[in-house]
Coordinates of C-alpha atoms and ligand atoms in Angstrom, one line a residue:
M137 CA 55.2 151.2 -127.6
L138 CA 54.7 149.6 -124.2
L139 CA 51.1 149.0 -123.1
S140 CA 52.3 147.9 -119.6
R141 CA 52.9 151.6 -118.9
F142 CA 49.1 151.9 -118.4
P143 CA 47.0 150.6 -115.6
R144 CA 45.1 147.5 -116.5
I145 CA 42.9 144.9 -114.8
F146 CA 43.5 141.6 -116.4
L147 CA 40.1 139.9 -116.7
A148 CA 39.4 139.1 -120.4
H149 CA 40.1 135.5 -121.6
L150 CA 43.1 136.3 -123.9
P151 CA 44.3 135.5 -126.4
T152 CA 41.0 134.9 -128.1
P153 CA 41.0 132.1 -130.7
L154 CA 41.9 132.6 -134.3
E155 CA 40.0 130.0 -136.4
R156 CA 39.5 129.1 -140.0
L157 CA 35.9 129.1 -141.2
D158 CA 36.1 126.0 -143.4
R159 CA 32.5 125.7 -144.4
L160 CA 31.8 129.4 -144.9
S161 CA 35.0 129.7 -147.0
A162 CA 33.9 126.7 -149.2
L163 CA 30.3 128.0 -149.4
L164 CA 31.3 131.4 -150.6
G165 CA 33.9 129.8 -152.9
G166 CA 36.3 132.8 -152.8
P167 CA 38.8 133.8 -150.2
D168 CA 40.1 132.0 -147.2
I169 CA 38.0 133.3 -144.3
W170 CA 39.3 133.3 -140.7
I171 CA 37.7 134.6 -137.6
K172 CA 39.2 136.3 -134.6
R173 CA 36.9 135.3 -131.7
D174 CA 36.5 138.5 -129.6
D175 CA 33.0 137.2 -129.0
C176 CA 34.8 134.9 -126.6
T177 CA 36.4 137.4 -124.2
G178 CA 34.8 135.6 -121.3
L179 CA 32.7 138.3 -119.6
S180 CA 28.9 137.9 -119.5
T181 CA 28.6 136.4 -123.1
G182 CA 31.8 138.2 -124.3
G183 CA 32.4 140.9 -126.8
N184 CA 34.8 143.7 -127.8
K185 CA 34.1 146.1 -124.9
T186 CA 35.9 143.8 -122.4
R187 CA 39.3 144.6 -123.8
K188 CA 38.6 148.4 -123.6
L189 CA 37.2 148.0 -120.0
E190 CA 40.5 146.4 -118.8
F191 CA 42.1 149.8 -119.2
L192 CA 39.1 152.0 -118.4
M193 CA 38.1 150.2 -115.2
A194 CA 41.8 150.2 -114.0
E195 CA 41.7 154.0 -114.4
A196 CA 38.4 154.1 -112.5
Q197 CA 40.0 152.1 -109.7
D198 CA 43.1 154.3 -109.7
A199 CA 40.8 157.3 -109.3
A200 CA 39.3 155.6 -106.2
A201 CA 35.8 155.6 -107.9
D202 CA 33.1 153.6 -106.2
L203 CA 30.6 154.0 -109.1
V204 CA 31.0 153.9 -112.9
I205 CA 28.4 155.5 -115.2
T206 CA 28.1 154.7 -118.9
Q207 CA 25.6 154.9 -121.7
G208 CA 24.5 153.2 -124.8
A209 CA 21.5 152.2 -126.9
T210 CA 18.8 150.0 -125.3
Q211 CA 20.5 146.7 -126.5
S212 CA 24.0 148.1 -125.7
N213 CA 26.6 145.3 -125.4
H214 CA 29.0 147.9 -123.9
A215 CA 26.6 148.7 -121.0
R216 CA 26.2 144.9 -120.3
Q217 CA 29.9 144.3 -120.2
T218 CA 30.5 147.4 -118.1
A219 CA 27.9 146.2 -115.6
A220 CA 29.5 142.7 -115.4
F221 CA 33.0 144.2 -115.1
A222 CA 31.9 146.4 -112.3
A223 CA 30.3 143.5 -110.5
R224 CA 33.5 141.5 -110.9
I225 CA 35.6 144.2 -109.2
G226 CA 33.0 145.2 -106.6
M227 CA 32.1 148.6 -108.0
D228 CA 28.6 150.0 -108.5
C229 CA 27.4 150.7 -112.1
H230 CA 24.7 153.1 -113.4
I231 CA 23.6 152.8 -117.0
L232 CA 21.8 155.3 -119.2
L233 CA 20.0 153.7 -122.2
E234 CA 18.9 155.7 -125.2
D235 CA 16.0 154.5 -127.3
R236 CA 17.6 154.9 -130.7
T237 CA 15.2 152.5 -132.6
G238 CA 11.8 153.5 -131.2
S239 CA 10.9 149.8 -130.9
N240 CA 8.1 148.9 -128.6
N241 CA 8.8 145.2 -128.7
A242 CA 8.8 143.8 -125.2
N243 CA 11.9 141.7 -125.7
Y244 CA 13.9 144.5 -127.3
N245 CA 13.2 146.7 -124.3
A246 CA 13.6 144.2 -121.5
N247 CA 15.3 141.0 -122.7
G248 CA 18.9 140.3 -124.0
N249 CA 21.4 142.9 -122.8
V250 CA 18.8 144.8 -120.8
L251 CA 18.0 141.7 -118.7
L252 CA 21.7 141.1 -118.2
D253 CA 22.4 144.8 -117.1
R254 CA 19.9 144.3 -114.3
L255 CA 21.0 140.8 -113.5
H256 CA 24.6 142.2 -112.9
G257 CA 23.1 144.7 -110.4
A258 CA 23.4 147.9 -112.5
S259 CA 20.8 150.6 -112.0
V260 CA 19.3 151.6 -115.3
E261 CA 17.6 154.8 -116.5
K262 CA 16.0 155.2 -120.0
H263 CA 16.1 158.2 -122.3
P264 CA 14.3 159.0 -125.5
G265 CA 16.2 158.9 -128.9
G266 CA 18.1 162.1 -129.6
T267 CA 18.9 162.9 -126.0
D268 CA 22.3 164.5 -125.4
M269 CA 23.6 161.4 -123.6
A270 CA 27.0 162.9 -122.6
A271 CA 25.1 165.7 -120.9
A272 CA 22.7 163.3 -119.3
M273 CA 25.6 161.3 -117.9
E274 CA 27.1 164.5 -116.4
S275 CA 23.8 165.4 -114.7
A276 CA 23.4 161.8 -113.4
A277 CA 27.0 162.0 -112.1
E278 CA 26.3 165.3 -110.3
A279 CA 23.4 163.8 -108.5
F280 CA 25.5 160.9 -107.3
R281 CA 28.4 163.2 -106.3
A282 CA 25.9 165.2 -104.2
K283 CA 25.2 162.0 -102.3
G284 CA 29.0 161.5 -101.7
R285 CA 29.7 159.0 -104.4
K286 CA 33.0 159.0 -106.2
V287 CA 32.0 158.7 -109.9
Y288 CA 34.0 157.7 -113.0
I289 CA 32.3 158.3 -116.4
I290 CA 33.0 155.9 -119.2
P291 CA 32.0 157.3 -122.7
G292 CA 29.6 155.4 -124.9
G293 CA 31.3 152.3 -126.3
G294 CA 34.3 152.9 -124.1
S295 CA 35.7 154.8 -127.0
N296 CA 38.4 157.2 -125.9
P297 CA 42.2 156.8 -126.1
T298 CA 42.3 154.8 -122.8
G299 CA 39.7 152.3 -124.1
A300 CA 41.3 152.1 -127.5
L301 CA 44.5 150.7 -125.9
G302 CA 42.6 147.4 -125.6
Y303 CA 42.5 147.2 -129.4
V304 CA 46.1 148.3 -129.8
N305 CA 46.7 145.2 -127.7
C306 CA 44.4 143.1 -129.9
A307 CA 46.4 144.1 -133.0
F308 CA 49.6 142.9 -131.4
E309 CA 47.9 139.7 -130.3
L310 CA 46.4 139.0 -133.8
V311 CA 49.7 139.7 -135.6
G312 CA 51.5 137.4 -133.1
Q313 CA 49.0 134.6 -133.9
L314 CA 49.5 135.1 -137.6
N315 CA 53.3 135.0 -137.2
D316 CA 53.2 131.9 -135.0
R317 CA 51.2 130.0 -137.6
A318 CA 53.0 131.4 -140.7
L319 CA 49.8 133.0 -142.0
V320 CA 49.7 136.0 -144.2
A321 CA 46.4 138.1 -143.8
D322 CA 45.5 140.2 -146.8
H323 CA 42.7 142.1 -145.0
I324 CA 41.2 142.5 -141.6
V325 CA 37.6 143.5 -141.4
T326 CA 35.4 144.4 -138.4
A327 CA 32.3 146.3 -137.4
T328 CA 32.8 150.0 -136.5
G329 CA 30.5 152.1 -134.4
S330 CA 31.8 154.3 -131.6
A331 CA 35.2 154.0 -133.3
G332 CA 37.4 152.6 -130.5
T333 CA 37.9 149.2 -132.0
Q334 CA 39.0 150.3 -135.4
A335 CA 41.0 153.2 -134.0
G336 CA 42.9 151.0 -131.6
L337 CA 43.5 148.3 -134.2
I338 CA 44.8 150.7 -136.8
T339 CA 47.1 152.3 -134.3
G340 CA 48.5 148.9 -133.2
L341 CA 48.8 147.6 -136.8
K342 CA 50.7 150.8 -137.9
A343 CA 52.9 150.8 -134.8
I344 CA 54.4 147.4 -135.8
H345 CA 54.2 148.0 -139.5
A346 CA 52.0 145.0 -140.1
G347 CA 51.2 146.1 -143.6
I348 CA 47.6 144.6 -143.4
P349 CA 44.8 146.9 -144.5
L350 CA 41.9 147.3 -142.1
L351 CA 38.3 147.8 -143.2
G352 CA 35.5 148.9 -140.9
F353 CA 31.9 148.2 -141.8
G354 CA 29.8 151.0 -140.4
V355 CA 26.6 150.5 -138.4
R356 CA 25.3 154.0 -138.0
A357 CA 27.1 157.1 -139.4
P358 CA 27.9 157.8 -143.1
K359 CA 31.4 157.0 -144.4
D360 CA 32.9 160.5 -144.1
R361 CA 31.8 161.0 -140.5
Q362 CA 32.7 157.5 -139.4
E363 CA 36.2 157.7 -140.9
A364 CA 36.7 161.2 -139.4
S365 CA 35.8 159.9 -135.9
V366 CA 38.0 156.8 -136.2
F367 CA 40.9 158.9 -137.4
A368 CA 40.5 161.5 -134.6
L369 CA 40.5 158.7 -132.0
A370 CA 43.5 156.9 -133.6
C371 CA 45.5 160.2 -133.5
G372 CA 44.5 160.6 -129.8
T373 CA 45.5 157.0 -129.1
A374 CA 48.9 157.3 -130.8
E375 CA 49.5 160.5 -128.8
K376 CA 48.7 158.8 -125.6
L377 CA 51.2 156.1 -126.5
G378 CA 53.9 158.7 -127.2
C379 CA 53.9 158.1 -130.9
P380 CA 52.0 161.0 -132.5
G381 CA 51.5 161.1 -136.2
M382 CA 51.7 157.3 -136.7
V383 CA 48.3 156.9 -138.4
D384 CA 47.6 158.6 -141.7
R385 CA 44.1 159.6 -142.7
H386 CA 44.2 157.2 -145.7
D387 CA 44.8 154.2 -143.3
V388 CA 41.3 154.7 -142.0
V389 CA 38.8 153.1 -144.3
A390 CA 35.1 152.5 -143.5
D391 CA 32.4 151.2 -145.8
C392 CA 29.0 152.3 -144.5
A393 CA 26.9 150.7 -147.3
Y394 CA 25.5 147.9 -145.1
V395 CA 23.9 150.1 -142.4
G396 CA 20.5 149.5 -144.0
G397 CA 17.5 151.3 -142.3
G398 CA 19.7 152.8 -139.5
Y399 CA 21.3 151.9 -136.2
G400 CA 19.9 148.8 -134.6
I401 CA 17.6 148.0 -137.6
P402 CA 18.8 144.8 -139.3
S403 CA 18.4 144.7 -143.1
E404 CA 17.6 141.5 -145.1
A405 CA 21.3 141.1 -145.7
T406 CA 22.0 141.4 -142.0
L407 CA 19.5 138.7 -141.1
E408 CA 20.9 136.5 -143.9
A409 CA 24.4 136.9 -142.5
V410 CA 23.3 136.0 -139.0
R411 CA 21.5 132.9 -140.3
L412 CA 24.4 131.9 -142.5
F413 CA 27.0 132.0 -139.7
A414 CA 24.7 130.2 -137.4
R415 CA 23.9 127.4 -139.9
T416 CA 27.2 126.9 -141.6
E417 CA 29.6 127.5 -138.7
G418 CA 27.6 127.4 -135.5
I419 CA 28.6 130.9 -134.7
L420 CA 26.3 133.5 -133.2
L421 CA 26.5 137.0 -134.7
D422 CA 24.3 139.9 -133.7
P423 CA 21.7 142.0 -135.6
V424 CA 23.3 145.4 -134.8
Y425 CA 27.0 145.1 -135.4
S426 CA 28.7 141.8 -136.3
G427 CA 25.7 140.8 -138.6
K428 CA 26.1 144.0 -140.6
A429 CA 29.9 143.6 -140.8
A430 CA 29.4 140.0 -141.9
A431 CA 26.9 141.1 -144.5
G432 CA 29.6 143.4 -145.9
L433 CA 32.2 140.5 -145.8
I434 CA 29.8 138.1 -147.6
D435 CA 29.0 140.7 -150.3
Y436 CA 32.7 141.5 -150.8
C437 CA 33.3 137.8 -151.4
R438 CA 30.4 137.3 -153.7
T439 CA 31.2 140.4 -155.8
G440 CA 34.9 139.6 -156.1
R441 CA 36.2 142.5 -154.1
F442 CA 37.8 139.9 -151.9
R443 CA 39.2 137.4 -154.3
A444 CA 40.1 133.7 -154.2
G445 CA 43.5 133.2 -152.8
E446 CA 43.2 136.1 -150.4
R447 CA 43.1 135.5 -146.7
I448 CA 40.6 137.6 -144.8
V449 CA 40.4 137.9 -141.0
F450 CA 36.9 138.8 -139.7
L451 CA 37.1 140.2 -136.2
H452 CA 34.0 139.0 -134.4
T453 CA 33.1 141.7 -131.9
G454 CA 30.4 139.8 -130.1
G455 CA 26.9 140.9 -129.4
S456 CA 25.0 137.6 -129.3
A457 CA 23.0 138.6 -126.2
A458 CA 21.1 141.2 -128.4
L459 CA 19.7 138.3 -130.4
F460 CA 17.1 137.8 -127.6
G461 CA 15.8 141.3 -128.2
Y462 CA 15.3 140.5 -131.9
D463 CA 13.1 137.4 -131.8
S464 CA 10.4 139.2 -133.8
V465 CA 12.7 139.4 -136.9
L466 CA 14.7 136.3 -136.4
G467 CA 12.2 133.8 -135.0
Ligands
PLP165 C1 30.4 148.2 -129.7 C2 30.3 147.1 -130.6 C3 31.0 147.2 -131.9 C4 31.6 148.5 -132.4 O1 32.8 148.7 -131.7 P1 33.3 150.3 -131.6 O2 34.5 150.2 -130.8 O3 32.1 150.9 -130.8 O4 33.4 150.8 -132.9 C5 30.9 146.1 -132.7 N1 30.3 145.0 -132.4 C6 29.7 144.8 -131.2 C7 29.0 143.5 -130.9 C8 29.7 145.9 -130.3 O5 29.0 145.7 -129.1

């Protein structure tokens, strides 16, 4: 499995650090908790989309595109990283934002990631919740093409087999770090949304027979739907890599019990996790993704599902820019 067969623009700060969370591990009194710092990928406050965009933007460049279009929720970290990546390589960027939460908070709608989208020079159009965003991107693309632009469309979250290659690479990188330091990981946990992160990771972990179970904490869809979309994307990713059939359905495990009130709506447990990481480790989580995954991690430690003596790696997928859209619940 050779990732160098695929076009890539090297831009992320890699490898991201792998660090032990001494104080959090002591506080929870159970397993040994480590963190893989994909919040530190180096592009406009960092995050997991940067790894995917290394492959997606290379494809856009190979297709001679001069404009990329993508979509996400109002506080989309993916949109912000796409806008920054486009700026870095001199491409234009058009973003469609879907109002999934119905919030009329001024900071939610204009601060945080939205402010950064505009700062990076992207044009932004807003759509009500429930819009068919894939269709909306198609019609936006048509309008640009009619004006002579060469458009490349990136799906929401950058989650297709091309984007997932970034997380196949992350699996290789993480296992390399564990090997270099003679560390055995018993579990890897991460937030899972548009599925590319979990799908790429499981494909990479299976490809090298790492034997480490991966658990995704859902942020939106129920368990059956989340697992089905991760599995479908993992199959597509393995196929793209010339290794079909490498991932089994039972390798894909999501726990969607920490979604709370819905996508982008933090629960009390989410807010507690954000505060706990900030106060015990000086690490910024976010209220939409990593805060919900951390709430799951904390609960698994407290209830003994992750036991003393086990080593857990928490993949921090970023998202801190969204904090500035959530001052009303965090302030
Ligand atoms: C997009 C995102 C995720 C989820 O990753 P997917 O590949 O969409 O499943 C997790 N955390 C943060 C901060 C994100 O922006």
